[in-house]
């Protein structure tokens, strides 16, 4: 290429067969323009014109010839490029009139469509070779159950030509598959037929520029067909790839356009067009649309070896590799933390189990201690019914020796014996329950008022021995709480005994009051135990519920901490306050939702 040629702007006429936006030639033209600009070292002065008369059967090209003749009478062209068979035929027919000395490049047409014998030394060709039986063989390979093929073609002169060529090419498939030709239908009729094709059908999309009603259609036809068709679609050109076709062996638009642009540059560089020989470009490596394979359940194993798969949705790892890596690392870190926490939880569980066991033992020992304190009073109390039973038994023996025996008095004596025995049994049962080491899971709904009554029976001997006046003021309604009744008895006995001890040595009267009530606002119950003793010293008020803190010379400092532990384990709490004389211990528990059973 000479330096003068490189410095000049090149004027190129691009002639379209139907129009700028008719597929597939629109894709060839677009790719050719891009390649020409990319390959050319010169500025390209590009003109484009459309041979609209190719849509019709009658020859009315005269006005268009006149238009081009007038347009370029004073403008020298460096190259004429014809896109598609109709444009090639037009240039060959009117070359002497329009461009007698201008080089011409014919491209994007099938080599059967144009008579190559009519080429001159000023013409170069980049043609394609459509082997339509290969398309049908591919169709039957990926869909071996196919029994019928609907052929979508338009009804322009060019498309009528290809319909005859297809009928000839596809005769070899007679007996294997039947063909339905839709070229004589309007677009709407064709779309309607495509919605109700028989099962095991496929669609071959050839060209569609003018429908059977004579209406021209530009781009978008395949998109509309794909939206309604009930069968997979195949074609011969990758100009339609990605618009709903399955794929297969296809003419590569980019390959044809790249070769055509390269030939154009050689011609404009001074090389004789007739000396440039390029064989027709055939089908490229088969390629398939992954989305359509999924839609029609076509296995990739049925595709030809070496096929390319496009539009495959990337997997989670491919699409989100950094995020997945971070996520996996986070999961591993979380797993390590969770494992460590589980180990710690297991250790804590064993520690808590051991602590609970020790606490239960301390609670039990506290009950034993309380029972020891009460033992002398309980023994004194038992002596009364046992002594009465002995006296009544001796009296009954005397009366039985009388002749006749006084049966009325003997009956009264036996009734007294039964009453005294029941009294002794109640005292012994209360002591046994207090000492019973029941499991902490033995919880049930109990009436707090009943617990107060049971405690009164247990401590009555000590109350009488100490000369204390005990008064109970119980709520009129049942106060159900969910707990171990023995634990509640232990709490109340501790508080009652503390109140009794607090009044020792103090001037009378010695009054002890136990009150119960329902706290509607807190949805709970409250017990208040007040005494007329000396109260809690101010310096010990804040720590009175701590372990080993006591106000009694012989106290262990465990009763109140154990009482608080028991109450908190049931969701309750305990507090104390001094009043003008004595102290008031109050504890609260949630109201049980179930009835007392």
JSON list of N, CA, C and O in Angstrom, two decimals, residues 204-255:
[
{"chain": "A", "resi": 204, "resn": "UNK", "atom": "N", "xyz": [-37.48, -24.78, 11.87]},
{"chain": "A", "resi": 204, "resn": "UNK", "atom": "CA", "xyz": [-36.30, -24.27, 11.17]},
{"chain": "A", "resi": 204, "resn": "UNK", "atom": "C", "xyz": [-36.61, -22.86, 10.71]},
{"chain": "A", "resi": 204, "resn": "UNK", "atom": "O", "xyz": [-37.53, -22.64, 9.91]},
{"chain": "A", "resi": 205, "resn": "UNK", "atom": "N", "xyz": [-35.84, -21.89, 11.22]},
{"chain": "A", "resi": 205, "resn": "UNK", "atom": "CA", "xyz": [-36.04, -20.49, 10.87]},
{"chain": "A", "resi": 205, "resn": "UNK", "atom": "C", "xyz": [-35.03, -20.12, 9.79]},
{"chain": "A", "resi": 205, "resn": "UNK", "atom": "O", "xyz": [-33.82, -20.10, 10.03]},
{"chain": "A", "resi": 206, "resn": "UNK", "atom": "N", "xyz": [-35.56, -19.84, 8.56]},
{"chain": "A", "resi": 206, "resn": "UNK", "atom": "CA", "xyz": [-34.66, -19.49, 7.47]},
{"chain": "A", "resi": 206, "resn": "UNK", "atom": "C", "xyz": [-34.51, -17.98, 7.35]},
{"chain": "A", "resi": 206, "resn": "UNK", "atom": "O", "xyz": [-33.66, -17.36, 7.99]},
{"chain": "A", "resi": 207, "resn": "UNK", "atom": "N", "xyz": [-35.38, -17.37, 6.52]},
{"chain": "A", "resi": 207, "resn": "UNK", "atom": "CA", "xyz": [-35.42, -15.90, 6.36]},
{"chain": "A", "resi": 207, "resn": "UNK", "atom": "C", "xyz": [-36.86, -15.45, 6.51]},
{"chain": "A", "resi": 207, "resn": "UNK", "atom": "O", "xyz": [-37.80, -16.19, 6.20]},
{"chain": "A", "resi": 208, "resn": "UNK", "atom": "N", "xyz": [-37.03, -14.21, 6.95]},
{"chain": "A", "resi": 208, "resn": "UNK", "atom": "CA", "xyz": [-38.39, -13.70, 7.04]},
{"chain": "A", "resi": 208, "resn": "UNK", "atom": "C", "xyz": [-38.33, -12.18, 6.91]},
{"chain": "A", "resi": 208, "resn": "UNK", "atom": "O", "xyz": [-38.17, -11.45, 7.88]},
{"chain": "A", "resi": 209, "resn": "UNK", "atom": "N", "xyz": [-38.46, -11.73, 5.67]},
{"chain": "A", "resi": 209, "resn": "UNK", "atom": "CA", "xyz": [-38.43, -10.29, 5.39]},
{"chain": "A", "resi": 209, "resn": "UNK", "atom": "C", "xyz": [-39.79, -9.76, 5.00]},
{"chain": "A", "resi": 209, "resn": "UNK", "atom": "O", "xyz": [-40.18, -8.65, 5.36]},
{"chain": "A", "resi": 210, "resn": "UNK", "atom": "N", "xyz": [-40.55, -10.57, 4.22]},
{"chain": "A", "resi": 210, "resn": "UNK", "atom": "CA", "xyz": [-41.89, -10.19, 3.77]},
{"chain": "A", "resi": 210, "resn": "UNK", "atom": "C", "xyz": [-42.79, -11.39, 3.99]},
{"chain": "A", "resi": 210, "resn": "UNK", "atom": "O", "xyz": [-42.46, -12.50, 3.57]},
{"chain": "A", "resi": 211, "resn": "UNK", "atom": "N", "xyz": [-43.93, -11.20, 4.67]},
{"chain": "A", "resi": 211, "resn": "UNK", "atom": "CA", "xyz": [-44.79, -12.35, 4.95]},
{"chain": "A", "resi": 211, "resn": "UNK", "atom": "C", "xyz": [-45.72, -12.64, 3.77]},
{"chain": "A", "resi": 211, "resn": "UNK", "atom": "O", "xyz": [-45.69, -11.96, 2.74]},
{"chain": "A", "resi": 212, "resn": "UNK", "atom": "N", "xyz": [-46.56, -13.67, 3.93]},
{"chain": "A", "resi": 212, "resn": "UNK", "atom": "CA", "xyz": [-47.44, -14.10, 2.85]},
{"chain": "A", "resi": 212, "resn": "UNK", "atom": "C", "xyz": [-48.47, -13.07, 2.48]},
{"chain": "A", "resi": 212, "resn": "UNK", "atom": "O", "xyz": [-49.05, -13.14, 1.39]},
{"chain": "A", "resi": 213, "resn": "UNK", "atom": "N", "xyz": [-48.71, -12.09, 3.36]},
{"chain": "A", "resi": 213, "resn": "UNK", "atom": "CA", "xyz": [-49.67, -11.03, 3.06]},
{"chain": "A", "resi": 213, "resn": "UNK", "atom": "C", "xyz": [-48.98, -9.84, 2.39]},
{"chain": "A", "resi": 213, "resn": "UNK", "atom": "O", "xyz": [-49.63, -8.82, 2.13]},
{"chain": "A", "resi": 214, "resn": "UNK", "atom": "N", "xyz": [-47.67, -9.93, 2.12]},
{"chain": "A", "resi": 214, "resn": "UNK", "atom": "CA", "xyz": [-46.94, -8.85, 1.46]},
{"chain": "A", "resi": 214, "resn": "UNK", "atom": "C", "xyz": [-46.46, -7.77, 2.41]},
{"chain": "A", "resi": 214, "resn": "UNK", "atom": "O", "xyz": [-46.00, -6.72, 1.95]},
{"chain": "A", "resi": 215, "resn": "UNK", "atom": "N", "xyz": [-46.53, -8.01, 3.73]},
{"chain": "A", "resi": 215, "resn": "UNK", "atom": "CA", "xyz": [-46.13, -7.01, 4.70]},
{"chain": "A", "resi": 215, "resn": "UNK", "atom": "C", "xyz": [-44.66, -7.22, 5.03]},
{"chain": "A", "resi": 215, "resn": "UNK", "atom": "O", "xyz": [-44.27, -8.33, 5.44]},
{"chain": "A", "resi": 216, "resn": "UNK", "atom": "N", "xyz": [-43.81, -6.19, 4.88]},
{"chain": "A", "resi": 216, "resn": "UNK", "atom": "CA", "xyz": [-42.39, -6.35, 5.24]},
{"chain": "A", "resi": 216, "resn": "UNK", "atom": "C", "xyz": [-42.20, -6.31, 6.76]},
{"chain": "A", "resi": 216, "resn": "UNK", "atom": "O", "xyz": [-42.92, -5.62, 7.47]},
{"chain": "A", "resi": 217, "resn": "UNK", "atom": "N", "xyz": [-41.20, -7.06, 7.22]},
{"chain": "A", "resi": 217, "resn": "UNK", "atom": "CA", "xyz": [-40.91, -7.10, 8.65]},
{"chain": "A", "resi": 217, "resn": "UNK", "atom": "C", "xyz": [-39.40, -7.01, 8.84]},
{"chain": "A", "resi": 217, "resn": "UNK", "atom": "O", "xyz": [-38.63, -7.73, 8.20]},
{"chain": "A", "resi": 218, "resn": "UNK", "atom": "N", "xyz": [-39.00, -6.12, 9.74]},
{"chain": "A", "resi": 218, "resn": "UNK", "atom": "CA", "xyz": [-37.58, -5.95, 10.01]},
{"chain": "A", "resi": 218, "resn": "UNK", "atom": "C", "xyz": [-37.17, -6.85, 11.17]},
{"chain": "A", "resi": 218, "resn": "UNK", "atom": "O", "xyz": [-37.62, -7.99, 11.26]},
{"chain": "A", "resi": 219, "resn": "UNK", "atom": "N", "xyz": [-36.32, -6.38, 12.07]},
{"chain": "A", "resi": 219, "resn": "UNK", "atom": "CA", "xyz": [-35.82, -7.21, 13.16]},
{"chain": "A", "resi": 219, "resn": "UNK", "atom": "C", "xyz": [-36.91, -7.49, 14.20]},
{"chain": "A", "resi": 219, "resn": "UNK", "atom": "O", "xyz": [-37.90, -6.77, 14.31]},
{"chain": "A", "resi": 220, "resn": "UNK", "atom": "N", "xyz": [-36.69, -8.52, 15.00]},
{"chain": "A", "resi": 220, "resn": "UNK", "atom": "CA", "xyz": [-37.60, -8.85, 16.10]},
{"chain": "A", "resi": 220, "resn": "UNK", "atom": "C", "xyz": [-38.55, -9.98, 15.81]},
{"chain": "A", "resi": 220, "resn": "UNK", "atom": "O", "xyz": [-39.31, -10.40, 16.69]},
{"chain": "A", "resi": 221, "resn": "UNK", "atom": "N", "xyz": [-38.54, -10.50, 14.57]},
{"chain": "A", "resi": 221, "resn": "UNK", "atom": "CA", "xyz": [-39.47, -11.59, 14.22]},
{"chain": "A", "resi": 221, "resn": "UNK", "atom": "C", "xyz": [-39.15, -12.83, 15.04]},
{"chain": "A", "resi": 221, "resn": "UNK", "atom": "O", "xyz": [-40.05, -13.49, 15.59]},
{"chain": "A", "resi": 222, "resn": "UNK", "atom": "N", "xyz": [-37.89, -13.18, 15.14]},
{"chain": "A", "resi": 222, "resn": "UNK", "atom": "CA", "xyz": [-37.50, -14.40, 15.86]},
{"chain": "A", "resi": 222, "resn": "UNK", "atom": "C", "xyz": [-37.85, -14.29, 17.34]},
{"chain": "A", "resi": 222, "resn": "UNK", "atom": "O", "xyz": [-38.27, -15.28, 17.97]},
{"chain": "A", "resi": 223, "resn": "UNK", "atom": "N", "xyz": [-37.72, -13.12, 17.89]},
{"chain": "A", "resi": 223, "resn": "UNK", "atom": "CA", "xyz": [-38.07, -12.93, 19.31]},
{"chain": "A", "resi": 223, "resn": "UNK", "atom": "C", "xyz": [-39.54, -13.20, 19.54]},
{"chain": "A", "resi": 223, "resn": "UNK", "atom": "O", "xyz": [-39.93, -13.86, 20.51]},
{"chain": "A", "resi": 224, "resn": "UNK", "atom": "N", "xyz": [-40.38, -12.71, 18.63]},
{"chain": "A", "resi": 224, "resn": "UNK", "atom": "CA", "xyz": [-41.82, -12.94, 18.76]},
{"chain": "A", "resi": 224, "resn": "UNK", "atom": "C", "xyz": [-42.14, -14.42, 18.56]},
{"chain": "A", "resi": 224, "resn": "UNK", "atom": "O", "xyz": [-43.01, -14.98, 19.26]},
{"chain": "A", "resi": 225, "resn": "UNK", "atom": "N", "xyz": [-41.45, -15.06, 17.62]},
{"chain": "A", "resi": 225, "resn": "UNK", "atom": "CA", "xyz": [-41.69, -16.49, 17.38]},
{"chain": "A", "resi": 225, "resn": "UNK", "atom": "C", "xyz": [-41.28, -17.30, 18.60]},
{"chain": "A", "resi": 225, "resn": "UNK", "atom": "O", "xyz": [-42.02, -18.21, 19.03]},
{"chain": "A", "resi": 226, "resn": "UNK", "atom": "N", "xyz": [-40.16, -16.99, 19.19]},
{"chain": "A", "resi": 226, "resn": "UNK", "atom": "CA", "xyz": [-39.68, -17.72, 20.35]},
{"chain": "A", "resi": 226, "resn": "UNK", "atom": "C", "xyz": [-40.64, -17.59, 21.54]},
{"chain": "A", "resi": 226, "resn": "UNK", "atom": "O", "xyz": [-40.79, -18.51, 22.34]},
{"chain": "A", "resi": 227, "resn": "UNK", "atom": "N", "xyz": [-41.28, -16.43, 21.64]},
{"chain": "A", "resi": 227, "resn": "UNK", "atom": "CA", "xyz": [-42.17, -16.18, 22.78]},
{"chain": "A", "resi": 227, "resn": "UNK", "atom": "C", "xyz": [-43.41, -17.06, 22.76]},
{"chain": "A", "resi": 227, "resn": "UNK", "atom": "O", "xyz": [-43.99, -17.35, 23.82]},
{"chain": "A", "resi": 228, "resn": "UNK", "atom": "N", "xyz": [-43.83, -17.54, 21.56]},
{"chain": "A", "resi": 228, "resn": "UNK", "atom": "CA", "xyz": [-45.08, -18.29, 21.48]},
{"chain": "A", "resi": 228, "resn": "UNK", "atom": "C", "xyz": [-44.89, -19.74, 21.04]},
{"chain": "A", "resi": 228, "resn": "UNK", "atom": "O", "xyz": [-45.80, -20.56, 21.20]},
{"chain": "A", "resi": 229, "resn": "UNK", "atom": "N", "xyz": [-43.74, -20.07, 20.48]},
{"chain": "A", "resi": 229, "resn": "UNK", "atom": "CA", "xyz": [-43.57, -21.40, 19.89]},
{"chain": "A", "resi": 229, "resn": "UNK", "atom": "C", "xyz": [-43.58, -22.49, 20.95]},
{"chain": "A", "resi": 229, "resn": "UNK", "atom": "O", "xyz": [-43.04, -22.31, 22.05]},
{"chain": "A", "resi": 230, "resn": "UNK", "atom": "N", "xyz": [-44.18, -23.62, 20.62]},
{"chain": "A", "resi": 230, "resn": "UNK", "atom": "CA", "xyz": [-44.20, -24.77, 21.53]},
{"chain": "A", "resi": 230, "resn": "UNK", "atom": "C", "xyz": [-43.21, -25.84, 21.10]},
{"chain": "A", "resi": 230, "resn": "UNK", "atom": "O", "xyz": [-43.31, -27.00, 21.51]},
{"chain": "A", "resi": 231, "resn": "UNK", "atom": "N", "xyz": [-42.22, -25.44, 20.27]},
{"chain": "A", "resi": 231, "resn": "UNK", "atom": "CA", "xyz": [-41.19, -26.37, 19.81]},
{"chain": "A", "resi": 231, "resn": "UNK", "atom": "C", "xyz": [-39.87, -25.62, 19.73]},
{"chain": "A", "resi": 231, "resn": "UNK", "atom": "O", "xyz": [-39.84, -24.40, 19.54]},
{"chain": "A", "resi": 232, "resn": "UNK", "atom": "N", "xyz": [-38.74, -26.32, 19.86]},
{"chain": "A", "resi": 232, "resn": "UNK", "atom": "CA", "xyz": [-37.43, -25.67, 19.79]},
{"chain": "A", "resi": 232, "resn": "UNK", "atom": "C", "xyz": [-37.13, -25.15, 18.38]},
{"chain": "A", "resi": 232, "resn": "UNK", "atom": "O", "xyz": [-37.62, -25.68, 17.38]},
{"chain": "A", "resi": 233, "resn": "UNK", "atom": "N", "xyz": [-36.29, -24.11, 18.30]},
{"chain": "A", "resi": 233, "resn": "UNK", "atom": "CA", "xyz": [-36.03, -23.42, 17.04]},
{"chain": "A", "resi": 233, "resn": "UNK", "atom": "C", "xyz": [-34.56, -23.60, 16.64]},
{"chain": "A", "resi": 233, "resn": "UNK", "atom": "O", "xyz": [-33.66, -23.47, 17.48]},
{"chain": "A", "resi": 234, "resn": "UNK", "atom": "N", "xyz": [-34.32, -23.87, 15.36]},
{"chain": "A", "resi": 234, "resn": "UNK", "atom": "CA", "xyz": [-32.97, -23.98, 14.79]},
{"chain": "A", "resi": 234, "resn": "UNK", "atom": "C", "xyz": [-32.86, -23.02, 13.62]},
{"chain": "A", "resi": 234, "resn": "UNK", "atom": "O", "xyz": [-33.86, -22.62, 13.02]},
{"chain": "A", "resi": 235, "resn": "UNK", "atom": "N", "xyz": [-31.62, -22.66, 13.27]},
{"chain": "A", "resi": 235, "resn": "UNK", "atom": "CA", "xyz": [-31.40, -21.80, 12.12]},
{"chain": "A", "resi": 235, "resn": "UNK", "atom": "C", "xyz": [-30.00, -22.06, 11.59]},
{"chain": "A", "resi": 235, "resn": "UNK", "atom": "O", "xyz": [-29.29, -22.95, 12.07]},
{"chain": "A", "resi": 236, "resn": "UNK", "atom": "N", "xyz": [-29.56, -21.24, 10.57]},
{"chain": "A", "resi": 236, "resn": "UNK", "atom": "CA", "xyz": [-28.30, -21.49, 9.89]},
{"chain": "A", "resi": 236, "resn": "UNK", "atom": "C", "xyz": [-27.26, -20.40, 10.16]},
{"chain": "A", "resi": 236, "resn": "UNK", "atom": "O", "xyz": [-26.10, -20.57, 9.81]},
{"chain": "A", "resi": 237, "resn": "UNK", "atom": "N", "xyz": [-27.65, -19.27, 10.77]},
{"chain": "A", "resi": 237, "resn": "UNK", "atom": "CA", "xyz": [-26.74, -18.14, 10.94]},
{"chain": "A", "resi": 237, "resn": "UNK", "atom": "C", "xyz": [-26.67, -17.72, 12.40]},
{"chain": "A", "resi": 237, "resn": "UNK", "atom": "O", "xyz": [-27.71, -17.65, 13.08]},
{"chain": "A", "resi": 238, "resn": "UNK", "atom": "N", "xyz": [-25.47, -17.39, 12.88]},
{"chain": "A", "resi": 238, "resn": "UNK", "atom": "CA", "xyz": [-25.39, -16.94, 14.27]},
{"chain": "A", "resi": 238, "resn": "UNK", "atom": "C", "xyz": [-25.81, -15.48, 14.44]},
{"chain": "A", "resi": 238, "resn": "UNK", "atom": "O", "xyz": [-25.69, -14.92, 15.52]},
{"chain": "A", "resi": 239, "resn": "UNK", "atom": "N", "xyz": [-26.31, -14.87, 13.36]},
{"chain": "A", "resi": 239, "resn": "UNK", "atom": "CA", "xyz": [-26.93, -13.55, 13.50]},
{"chain": "A", "resi": 239, "resn": "UNK", "atom": "C", "xyz": [-28.15, -13.63, 14.42]},
{"chain": "A", "resi": 239, "resn": "UNK", "atom": "O", "xyz": [-28.54, -12.63, 15.04]},
{"chain": "A", "resi": 240, "resn": "UNK", "atom": "N", "xyz": [-28.74, -14.83, 14.53]},
{"chain": "A", "resi": 240, "resn": "UNK", "atom": "CA", "xyz": [-29.91, -15.03, 15.39]},
{"chain": "A", "resi": 240, "resn": "UNK", "atom": "C", "xyz": [-29.55, -15.71, 16.71]},
{"chain": "A", "resi": 240, "resn": "UNK", "atom": "O", "xyz": [-30.44, -16.00, 17.51]},
{"chain": "A", "resi": 241, "resn": "UNK", "atom": "N", "xyz": [-28.27, -15.98, 16.92]},
{"chain": "A", "resi": 241, "resn": "UNK", "atom": "CA", "xyz": [-27.86, -16.69, 18.14]},
{"chain": "A", "resi": 241, "resn": "UNK", "atom": "C", "xyz": [-28.08, -15.81, 19.37]},
{"chain": "A", "resi": 241, "resn": "UNK", "atom": "O", "xyz": [-27.72, -14.63, 19.38]},
{"chain": "A", "resi": 242, "resn": "UNK", "atom": "N", "xyz": [-28.66, -16.41, 20.40]},
{"chain": "A", "resi": 242, "resn": "UNK", "atom": "CA", "xyz": [-28.96, -15.66, 21.62]},
{"chain": "A", "resi": 242, "resn": "UNK", "atom": "C", "xyz": [-30.37, -15.10, 21.64]},
{"chain": "A", "resi": 242, "resn": "UNK", "atom": "O", "xyz": [-30.78, -14.49, 22.63]},
{"chain": "A", "resi": 243, "resn": "UNK", "atom": "N", "xyz": [-31.12, -15.29, 20.53]},
{"chain": "A", "resi": 243, "resn": "UNK", "atom": "CA", "xyz": [-32.49, -14.76, 20.45]},
{"chain": "A", "resi": 243, "resn": "UNK", "atom": "C", "xyz": [-33.54, -15.86, 20.60]},
{"chain": "A", "resi": 243, "resn": "UNK", "atom": "O", "xyz": [-34.71, -15.62, 20.32]},
{"chain": "A", "resi": 244, "resn": "UNK", "atom": "N", "xyz": [-33.10, -17.07, 21.00]},
{"chain": "A", "resi": 244, "resn": "UNK", "atom": "CA", "xyz": [-34.07, -18.13, 21.22]},
{"chain": "A", "resi": 244, "resn": "UNK", "atom": "C", "xyz": [-33.84, -19.38, 20.41]},
{"chain": "A", "resi": 244, "resn": "UNK", "atom": "O", "xyz": [-34.66, -20.30, 20.47]},
{"chain": "A", "resi": 245, "resn": "UNK", "atom": "N", "xyz": [-32.75, -19.46, 19.65]},
{"chain": "A", "resi": 245, "resn": "UNK", "atom": "CA", "xyz": [-32.49, -20.68, 18.89]},
{"chain": "A", "resi": 245, "resn": "UNK", "atom": "C", "xyz": [-31.65, -21.63, 19.73]},
{"chain": "A", "resi": 245, "resn": "UNK", "atom": "O", "xyz": [-30.90, -21.21, 20.63]},
{"chain": "A", "resi": 246, "resn": "UNK", "atom": "N", "xyz": [-31.77, -22.93, 19.41]},
{"chain": "A", "resi": 246, "resn": "UNK", "atom": "CA", "xyz": [-30.98, -23.94, 20.12]},
{"chain": "A", "resi": 246, "resn": "UNK", "atom": "C", "xyz": [-29.50, -23.79, 19.79]},
{"chain": "A", "resi": 246, "resn": "UNK", "atom": "O", "xyz": [-28.65, -23.79, 20.68]},
{"chain": "A", "resi": 247, "resn": "UNK", "atom": "N", "xyz": [-29.18, -23.64, 18.51]},
{"chain": "A", "resi": 247, "resn": "UNK", "atom": "CA", "xyz": [-27.79, -23.54, 18.07]},
{"chain": "A", "resi": 247, "resn": "UNK", "atom": "C", "xyz": [-27.41, -24.72, 17.20]},
{"chain": "A", "resi": 247, "resn": "UNK", "atom": "O", "xyz": [-28.26, -25.43, 16.66]},
{"chain": "A", "resi": 248, "resn": "UNK", "atom": "N", "xyz": [-26.11, -24.92, 17.02]},
{"chain": "A", "resi": 248, "resn": "UNK", "atom": "CA", "xyz": [-25.59, -25.99, 16.18]},
{"chain": "A", "resi": 248, "resn": "UNK", "atom": "C", "xyz": [-24.52, -25.43, 15.26]},
{"chain": "A", "resi": 248, "resn": "UNK", "atom": "O", "xyz": [-23.89, -24.41, 15.55]},
{"chain": "A", "resi": 249, "resn": "UNK", "atom": "N", "xyz": [-24.30, -26.07, 14.09]},
{"chain": "A", "resi": 249, "resn": "UNK", "atom": "CA", "xyz": [-23.37, -25.51, 13.10]},
{"chain": "A", "resi": 249, "resn": "UNK", "atom": "C", "xyz": [-23.99, -24.24, 12.49]},
{"chain": "A", "resi": 249, "resn": "UNK", "atom": "O", "xyz": [-25.09, -24.29, 11.93]},
{"chain": "A", "resi": 250, "resn": "UNK", "atom": "N", "xyz": [-23.30, -23.12, 12.58]},
{"chain": "A", "resi": 250, "resn": "UNK", "atom": "CA", "xyz": [-23.85, -21.83, 12.15]},
{"chain": "A", "resi": 250, "resn": "UNK", "atom": "C", "xyz": [-22.81, -21.06, 11.34]},
{"chain": "A", "resi": 250, "resn": "UNK", "atom": "O", "xyz": [-21.60, -21.18, 11.58]},
{"chain": "A", "resi": 251, "resn": "UNK", "atom": "N", "xyz": [-23.30, -20.26, 10.39]},
{"chain": "A", "resi": 251, "resn": "UNK", "atom": "CA", "xyz": [-22.43, -19.32, 9.70]},
{"chain": "A", "resi": 251, "resn": "UNK", "atom": "C", "xyz": [-22.05, -18.21, 10.68]},
{"chain": "A", "resi": 251, "resn": "UNK", "atom": "O", "xyz": [-22.93, -17.60, 11.30]},
{"chain": "A", "resi": 252, "resn": "UNK", "atom": "N", "xyz": [-20.76, -17.95, 10.81]},
{"chain": "A", "resi": 252, "resn": "UNK", "atom": "CA", "xyz": [-20.28, -16.94, 11.75]},
{"chain": "A", "resi": 252, "resn": "UNK", "atom": "C", "xyz": [-20.30, -15.57, 11.09]},
{"chain": "A", "resi": 252, "resn": "UNK", "atom": "O", "xyz": [-19.52, -15.32, 10.14]},
{"chain": "A", "resi": 253, "resn": "UNK", "atom": "N", "xyz": [-21.15, -14.68, 11.55]},
{"chain": "A", "resi": 253, "resn": "UNK", "atom": "CA", "xyz": [-21.23, -13.32, 11.00]},
{"chain": "A", "resi": 253, "resn": "UNK", "atom": "C", "xyz": [-19.90, -12.60, 11.17]},
{"chain": "A", "resi": 253, "resn": "UNK", "atom": "O", "xyz": [-19.41, -11.91, 10.27]},
{"chain": "A", "resi": 254, "resn": "UNK", "atom": "N", "xyz": [-19.29, -12.76, 12.34]},
{"chain": "A", "resi": 254, "resn": "UNK", "atom": "CA", "xyz": [-18.04, -12.04, 12.60]},
{"chain": "A", "resi": 254, "resn": "UNK", "atom": "C", "xyz": [-16.93, -12.53, 11.68]},
{"chain": "A", "resi": 254, "resn": "UNK", "atom": "O", "xyz": [-16.11, -11.73, 11.18]},
{"chain": "A", "resi": 255, "resn": "UNK", "atom": "N", "xyz": [-16.88, -13.85, 11.40]},
{"chain": "A", "resi": 255, "resn": "UNK", "atom": "CA", "xyz": [-15.85, -14.37, 10.51]},
{"chain": "A", "resi": 255, "resn": "UNK", "atom": "C", "xyz": [-16.03, -13.84, 9.08]},
{"chain": "A", "resi": 255, "resn": "UNK", "atom": "O", "xyz": [-15.06, -13.42, 8.42]}
]
